[in-house]
Amino acid sequence: MLILHDMQAIHWAVAGLGISAVTLALLVIANRRLGVSTGFEDVCALVLRAPYFHRDALKSEGGWRLPLLGGLVLGGVLSAVLGGGWSPTWDLGMFDERIGWGPGGKVVWMFAGGLLIGFGTRLAGGCTSGHGIFGLSNLELPSLVSTMSFMAAGLVTTNLIYRVIL
Amino acid sequence: MILVYLVLGTFFGFVLSRSGAADYDFIQGMFLLERFQLYGIIGTAVVVTAPALWLLKRYGKTLTGAPLVVTPKPGHRGNVVGGILFGVGWSITGMCPGPILVNVGEGKVYALAALAGALLGAGAFGVAYPRLQRAMRLPPLARGTGDG
């Protein structure tokens, strides 16, 4: 089942308020900056011995991101269960209609995109949440630069795929 | 405390799932400038969080009574180069880091491939950090590029 294909999305203002509530809660509870991509490093730290994954800035945080990441997965499960039932799916909306690759192609496509996301967010020092929401809210210039960079790159890539190539 | 983060993550994930932030079509619609939804979500989150954050930093304390400290992220060339790489990946998969996990939870099988790629990409970055440091003007290794 593809979520939101037979149900209405919640209003953007409500969703924005919800994300803001999570951001402020993390800050007030324990001085945490909202951010997801550093959680990938916490996962890497479990298996990799490179000094980068055992640096002070990461260790001093005490791995609070792992339960946050686990919660994100749970949130997806909950959304599916309450939205008509959880079942594994390969459905991918307009990708299926316009590109139409099967499971093998999707795995390669998604893995390649994932590599860029993992490497890129860590090089940038944040993702949509850490730079786009927290960093912008705190009026940090590097976050504005990063947000403009990933929005521009996404805009160009999607337009290339769906308006130029296809 | 672990439970608190788990509950906040679950709420965050549920909102991402039901708002379209973890939906391939909504992400492409955002980049095609055909759907306002994601701009509305991020815009609202920033417009509401910014003044609250300003007030909290000025007058607030954490729940344990500790002073509220926000360490800004460092600026470096990685902000642009990494941002561009991430933007391409976001467009390809229709997912940013949070929604990768949400999509895994929703049962989208291909999201597992995106997650594997993201973990491997982050791992490769960490291993390559000393070699990227100079060209990207990255902060000392003990600090990292910025947590978020």
GROMACS .gro file of C-alpha atoms in nm:
model
  314
    1MET     CA    1   0.000   0.000   0.000
    2LEU     CA    2   0.128   0.344  -0.088
    3ILE     CA    3   0.051   0.594   0.189
    4LEU     CA    4  -0.134   0.910   0.077
    5HIS     CA    5  -0.254   0.753  -0.247
    6ASP     CA    6  -0.597   0.686  -0.109
    7MET     CA    7  -0.597   0.936   0.175
    8GLN     CA    8  -0.565   1.313   0.208
    9ALA     CA    9  -0.231   1.456   0.327
   10ILE     CA   10  -0.248   1.655   0.651
   11HIS     CA   11  -0.238   2.031   0.599
   12TRP     CA   12   0.114   2.176   0.556
   13ALA     CA   13   0.065   2.421   0.841
   14VAL     CA   14  -0.027   2.139   1.080
   15ALA     CA   15   0.271   1.931   0.967
   16GLY     CA   16   0.502   2.232   1.005
   17LEU     CA   17   0.372   2.297   1.357
   18GLY     CA   18   0.426   1.930   1.446
   19ILE     CA   19   0.788   1.938   1.327
   20SER     CA   20   0.844   2.264   1.511
   21ALA     CA   21   0.708   2.103   1.829
   22VAL     CA   22   0.956   1.814   1.796
   23THR     CA   23   1.241   2.062   1.733
   24LEU     CA   24   1.160   2.271   2.041
   25ALA     CA   25   1.101   1.963   2.258
   26LEU     CA   26   1.447   1.822   2.175
   27LEU     CA   27   1.600   2.158   2.262
   28VAL     CA   28   1.416   2.212   2.588
   29ILE     CA   29   1.450   1.853   2.708
   30ALA     CA   30   1.826   1.822   2.668
   31ASN     CA   31   1.979   2.095   2.451
   32ARG     CA   32   1.957   1.880   2.138
   33ARG     CA   33   1.968   2.025   1.788
   34LEU     CA   34   1.716   1.856   1.560
   35GLY     CA   35   1.901   1.654   1.297
   36VAL     CA   36   1.883   1.312   1.141
   37SER     CA   37   2.190   1.263   0.921
   38THR     CA   38   2.440   1.251   1.208
   39GLY     CA   39   2.241   0.948   1.323
   40PHE     CA   40   2.389   0.764   1.021
   41GLU     CA   41   2.730   0.829   1.179
   42ASP     CA   42   2.610   0.683   1.509
   43VAL     CA   43   2.516   0.368   1.318
   44CYS     CA   44   2.855   0.366   1.140
   45ALA     CA   45   3.027   0.406   1.479
   46LEU     CA   46   2.882   0.070   1.582
   47VAL     CA   47   3.085  -0.113   1.318
   48LEU     CA   48   3.358   0.118   1.184
   49ARG     CA   49   3.681   0.200   1.366
   50ALA     CA   50   3.777   0.511   1.167
   51PRO     CA   51   3.869   0.790   1.414
   52TYR     CA   52   3.600   1.017   1.265
   53PHE     CA   53   3.324   0.800   1.411
   54HIS     CA   54   3.482   0.810   1.755
   55ARG     CA   55   3.549   1.185   1.771
   56ASP     CA   56   3.463   1.384   2.080
   57ALA     CA   57   3.177   1.583   1.926
   58LEU     CA   58   2.995   1.258   1.842
   59LYS     CA   59   3.081   1.059   2.153
   60SER     CA   60   2.982   1.337   2.394
   61GLU     CA   61   2.631   1.324   2.252
   62GLY     CA   62   2.571   0.980   2.398
   63GLY     CA   63   2.399   0.825   2.099
   64TRP     CA   64   2.058   0.988   2.154
   65ARG     CA   65   2.001   0.979   1.779
   66LEU     CA   66   1.970   0.601   1.759
   67PRO     CA   67   1.637   0.594   1.946
   68LEU     CA   68   1.522   0.896   1.739
   69LEU     CA   69   1.602   0.704   1.420
   70GLY     CA   70   1.425   0.397   1.555
   71GLY     CA   71   1.125   0.617   1.628
   72LEU     CA   72   1.118   0.744   1.268
   73VAL     CA   73   1.087   0.383   1.147
   74LEU     CA   74   0.815   0.317   1.406
   75GLY     CA   75   0.631   0.630   1.295
   76GLY     CA   76   0.621   0.490   0.942
   77VAL     CA   77   0.493   0.154   1.067
   78LEU     CA   78   0.225   0.326   1.277
   79SER     CA   79   0.117   0.543   0.985
   80ALA     CA   80   0.074   0.237   0.763
   81VAL     CA   81  -0.103   0.026   1.027
   82LEU     CA   82  -0.350   0.305   1.110
   83GLY     CA   83  -0.387   0.397   0.743
   84GLY     CA   84  -0.529   0.069   0.621
   85GLY     CA   85  -0.276  -0.196   0.714
   86TRP     CA   86   0.098  -0.258   0.683
   87SER     CA   87   0.222  -0.459   0.388
   88PRO     CA   88   0.550  -0.456   0.196
   89THR     CA   89   0.530  -0.273  -0.138
   90TRP     CA   90   0.744  -0.186  -0.441
   91ASP     CA   91   0.501   0.089  -0.556
   92LEU     CA   92   0.669   0.421  -0.635
   93GLY     CA   93   0.403   0.656  -0.771
   94MET     CA   94   0.505   0.860  -1.078
   95PHE     CA   95   0.834   0.668  -1.104
   96ASP     CA   96   0.625   0.363  -1.202
   97GLU     CA   97   0.419   0.563  -1.452
   98ARG     CA   98   0.704   0.752  -1.619
   99ILE     CA   99   1.019   0.542  -1.571
  100GLY     CA  100   0.866   0.203  -1.502
  101TRP     CA  101   1.167   0.003  -1.382
  102GLY     CA  102   1.109  -0.318  -1.188
  103PRO     CA  103   1.244  -0.411  -0.844
  104GLY     CA  104   1.604  -0.469  -0.964
  105GLY     CA  105   1.624  -0.126  -1.127
  106LYS     CA  106   1.468   0.040  -0.825
  107VAL     CA  107   1.721  -0.119  -0.589
  108VAL     CA  108   2.015   0.010  -0.798
  109TRP     CA  109   1.853   0.356  -0.838
  110MET     CA  110   1.775   0.388  -0.467
  111PHE     CA  111   2.116   0.257  -0.358
  112ALA     CA  112   2.292   0.509  -0.582
  113GLY     CA  113   2.075   0.792  -0.450
  114GLY     CA  114   2.134   0.672  -0.095
  115LEU     CA  115   2.512   0.689  -0.141
  116LEU     CA  116   2.482   1.054  -0.249
  117ILE     CA  117   2.254   1.129   0.047
  118GLY     CA  118   2.482   0.966   0.305
  119PHE     CA  119   2.805   1.114   0.170
  120GLY     CA  120   2.651   1.451   0.080
  121THR     CA  121   2.466   1.521   0.405
  122ARG     CA  122   2.772   1.437   0.615
  123LEU     CA  123   2.999   1.651   0.396
  124ALA     CA  124   2.745   1.934   0.418
  125GLY     CA  125   2.716   1.891   0.794
  126GLY     CA  126   2.341   1.840   0.793
  127CYS     CA  127   2.028   1.761   0.597
  128THR     CA  128   1.678   1.902   0.558
  129SER     CA  129   1.617   1.889   0.933
  130GLY     CA  130   1.958   1.996   1.068
  131HIS     CA  131   2.026   2.271   0.814
  132GLY     CA  132   1.685   2.338   0.658
  133ILE     CA  133   1.482   2.354   0.977
  134PHE     CA  134   1.707   2.399   1.279
  135GLY     CA  135   1.992   2.588   1.114
  136LEU     CA  136   1.763   2.827   0.925
  137SER     CA  137   1.555   2.884   1.240
  138ASN     CA  138   1.874   2.976   1.424
  139LEU     CA  139   1.972   3.210   1.138
  140GLU     CA  140   2.300   3.029   1.066
  141LEU     CA  141   2.468   3.127   0.739
  142PRO     CA  142   2.623   2.782   0.661
  143SER     CA  143   2.272   2.634   0.689
  144LEU     CA  144   2.132   2.887   0.443
  145VAL     CA  145   2.417   2.808   0.200
  146SER     CA  146   2.358   2.432   0.236
  147THR     CA  147   1.981   2.459   0.205
  148MET     CA  148   2.010   2.667  -0.111
  149SER     CA  149   2.261   2.415  -0.250
  150PHE     CA  150   2.050   2.104  -0.195
  151MET     CA  151   1.725   2.270  -0.305
  152ALA     CA  152   1.889   2.396  -0.626
  153ALA     CA  153   2.049   2.057  -0.698
  154GLY     CA  154   1.718   1.876  -0.640
  155LEU     CA  155   1.534   2.122  -0.862
  156VAL     CA  156   1.782   2.075  -1.146
  157THR     CA  157   1.792   1.694  -1.112
  158THR     CA  158   1.415   1.638  -1.100
  159ASN     CA  159   1.359   1.876  -1.390
  160LEU     CA  160   1.632   1.700  -1.589
  161ILE     CA  161   1.472   1.361  -1.524
  162TYR     CA  162   1.104   1.446  -1.573
  163ARG     CA  163   1.111   1.743  -1.813
  164VAL     CA  164   1.426   1.696  -2.023
  165ILE     CA  165   1.509   1.326  -2.042
  166LEU     CA  166   1.154   1.188  -2.021
  167MET     CA  167   1.551   0.924   2.821
  168ILE     CA  168   1.577   0.670   2.542
  169LEU     CA  169   1.200   0.635   2.550
  170VAL     CA  170   1.154   1.012   2.515
  171TYR     CA  171   1.365   1.018   2.196
  172LEU     CA  172   1.184   0.711   2.066
  173VAL     CA  173   0.843   0.875   2.119
  174LEU     CA  174   0.956   1.207   1.964
  175GLY     CA  175   1.099   1.014   1.668
  176THR     CA  176   0.775   0.820   1.626
  177PHE     CA  177   0.567   1.139   1.628
  178PHE     CA  178   0.812   1.303   1.383
  179GLY     CA  179   0.798   0.996   1.158
  180PHE     CA  180   0.420   0.984   1.162
  181VAL     CA  181   0.398   1.353   1.063
  182LEU     CA  182   0.653   1.303   0.782
  183SER     CA  183   0.457   1.000   0.657
  184ARG     CA  184   0.114   1.164   0.655
  185SER     CA  185   0.219   1.507   0.526
  186GLY     CA  186   0.385   1.397   0.203
  187ALA     CA  187   0.742   1.466   0.321
  188ALA     CA  188   0.816   1.095   0.283
  189ASP     CA  189   0.627   1.054  -0.046
  190TYR     CA  190   0.810   1.027  -0.380
  191ASP     CA  191   0.541   1.215  -0.575
  192PHE     CA  192   0.525   1.502  -0.324
  193ILE     CA  193   0.906   1.545  -0.338
  194GLN     CA  194   0.913   1.547  -0.719
  195GLY     CA  195   0.616   1.787  -0.713
  196MET     CA  196   0.817   2.019  -0.489
  197PHE     CA  197   1.120   2.016  -0.720
  198LEU     CA  198   0.896   2.058  -1.028
  199LEU     CA  199   0.738   2.360  -0.852
  200GLU     CA  200   0.401   2.193  -0.898
  201ARG     CA  201   0.316   2.127  -0.534
  202PHE     CA  202   0.333   2.382  -0.253
  203GLN     CA  203   0.297   2.125   0.029
  204LEU     CA  204   0.668   2.074   0.117
  205TYR     CA  205   0.748   2.446   0.095
  206GLY     CA  206   0.455   2.508   0.329
  207ILE     CA  207   0.575   2.244   0.576
  208ILE     CA  208   0.939   2.360   0.592
  209GLY     CA  209   0.836   2.727   0.582
  210THR     CA  210   0.590   2.687   0.870
  211ALA     CA  211   0.843   2.490   1.076
  212VAL     CA  212   1.107   2.761   1.032
  213VAL     CA  213   0.871   3.058   1.081
  214VAL     CA  214   0.738   2.907   1.406
  215THR     CA  215   1.070   2.771   1.538
  216ALA     CA  216   1.281   3.083   1.470
  217PRO     CA  217   1.110   3.324   1.716
  218ALA     CA  218   1.057   3.047   1.973
  219LEU     CA  219   1.426   2.960   1.952
  220TRP     CA  220   1.525   3.325   1.989
  221LEU     CA  221   1.307   3.364   2.300
  222LEU     CA  222   1.426   3.034   2.450
  223LYS     CA  223   1.792   3.124   2.401
  224ARG     CA  224   1.729   3.462   2.568
  225TYR     CA  225   1.503   3.366   2.854
  226GLY     CA  226   1.467   2.989   2.860
  227LYS     CA  227   1.632   2.698   3.036
  228THR     CA  228   1.620   2.326   2.971
  229LEU     CA  229   1.379   2.113   3.175
  230THR     CA  230   1.665   2.019   3.410
  231GLY     CA  231   1.734   2.390   3.471
  232ALA     CA  232   2.055   2.396   3.269
  233PRO     CA  233   2.121   2.701   3.051
  234LEU     CA  234   2.006   2.662   2.695
  235VAL     CA  235   2.311   2.634   2.469
  236VAL     CA  236   2.296   2.613   2.091
  237THR     CA  237   2.630   2.555   1.916
  238PRO     CA  238   2.614   2.687   1.559
  239LYS     CA  239   2.739   2.461   1.280
  240PRO     CA  240   3.076   2.551   1.125
  241GLY     CA  241   3.094   2.694   0.773
  242HIS     CA  242   3.311   2.522   0.510
  243ARG     CA  243   3.316   2.428   0.140
  244GLY     CA  244   3.135   2.105   0.225
  245ASN     CA  245   2.819   2.309   0.283
  246VAL     CA  246   2.797   2.371  -0.093
  247VAL     CA  247   2.957   2.054  -0.235
  248GLY     CA  248   2.785   1.818   0.010
  249GLY     CA  249   2.460   2.009  -0.028
  250ILE     CA  250   2.467   1.959  -0.405
  251LEU     CA  251   2.542   1.584  -0.374
  252PHE     CA  252   2.261   1.546  -0.121
  253GLY     CA  253   2.017   1.742  -0.339
  254VAL     CA  254   2.079   1.508  -0.632
  255GLY     CA  255   2.027   1.208  -0.401
  256TRP     CA  256   1.709   1.359  -0.258
  257SER     CA  257   1.569   1.400  -0.609
  258ILE     CA  258   1.671   1.049  -0.719
  259THR     CA  259   1.518   0.870  -0.422
  260GLY     CA  260   1.246   1.115  -0.326
  261MET     CA  261   1.370   1.084   0.031
  262CYS     CA  262   1.590   1.286   0.262
  263PRO     CA  263   1.746   1.115   0.568
  264GLY     CA  264   1.440   1.117   0.800
  265PRO     CA  265   1.199   0.995   0.531
  266ILE     CA  266   1.438   0.711   0.432
  267LEU     CA  267   1.367   0.561   0.776
  268VAL     CA  268   0.996   0.647   0.756
  269ASN     CA  269   0.970   0.474   0.417
  270VAL     CA  270   1.141   0.166   0.557
  271GLY     CA  271   0.880   0.161   0.833
  272GLU     CA  272   0.594   0.207   0.587
  273GLY     CA  273   0.700  -0.114   0.415
  274LYS     CA  274   0.853   0.031   0.098
  275VAL     CA  275   1.108  -0.239   0.015
  276TYR     CA  276   1.331  -0.021  -0.207
  277ALA     CA  277   1.383   0.218   0.087
  278LEU     CA  278   1.609  -0.049   0.238
  279ALA     CA  279   1.842  -0.001  -0.061
  280ALA     CA  280   1.840   0.376  -0.002
  281LEU     CA  281   1.920   0.318   0.366
  282ALA     CA  282   2.206   0.082   0.281
  283GLY     CA  283   2.343   0.341   0.039
  284ALA     CA  284   2.311   0.623   0.293
  285LEU     CA  285   2.493   0.427   0.564
  286LEU     CA  286   2.766   0.327   0.322
  287GLY     CA  287   2.794   0.686   0.196
  288ALA     CA  288   2.823   0.822   0.551
  289GLY     CA  289   3.078   0.551   0.630
  290ALA     CA  290   3.284   0.636   0.323
  291PHE     CA  291   3.276   1.004   0.417
  292GLY     CA  292   3.401   0.933   0.769
  293VAL     CA  293   3.684   0.717   0.641
  294ALA     CA  294   3.780   0.978   0.379
  295TYR     CA  295   3.756   1.275   0.620
  296PRO     CA  296   4.132   1.328   0.666
  297ARG     CA  297   4.178   1.329   0.288
  298LEU     CA  298   3.887   1.569   0.224
  299GLN     CA  299   3.976   1.805   0.506
  300ARG     CA  300   4.211   2.034   0.316
  301ALA     CA  301   4.027   2.063  -0.014
  302MET     CA  302   3.690   2.117   0.160
  303ARG     CA  303   3.831   2.341   0.437
  304LEU     CA  304   3.667   2.114   0.693
  305PRO     CA  305   3.699   2.174   1.070
  306PRO     CA  306   3.934   1.955   1.280
  307LEU     CA  307   3.833   1.590   1.290
  308ALA     CA  308   3.738   1.606   1.658
  309ARG     CA  309   3.470   1.863   1.569
  310GLY     CA  310   3.337   1.727   1.241
  311THR     CA  311   3.135   1.906   0.973
  312GLY     CA  312   2.843   1.993   1.201
  313ASP     CA  313   2.594   1.771   1.377
  314GLY     CA  314   2.245   1.754   1.242
   0.00000   0.00000   0.00000
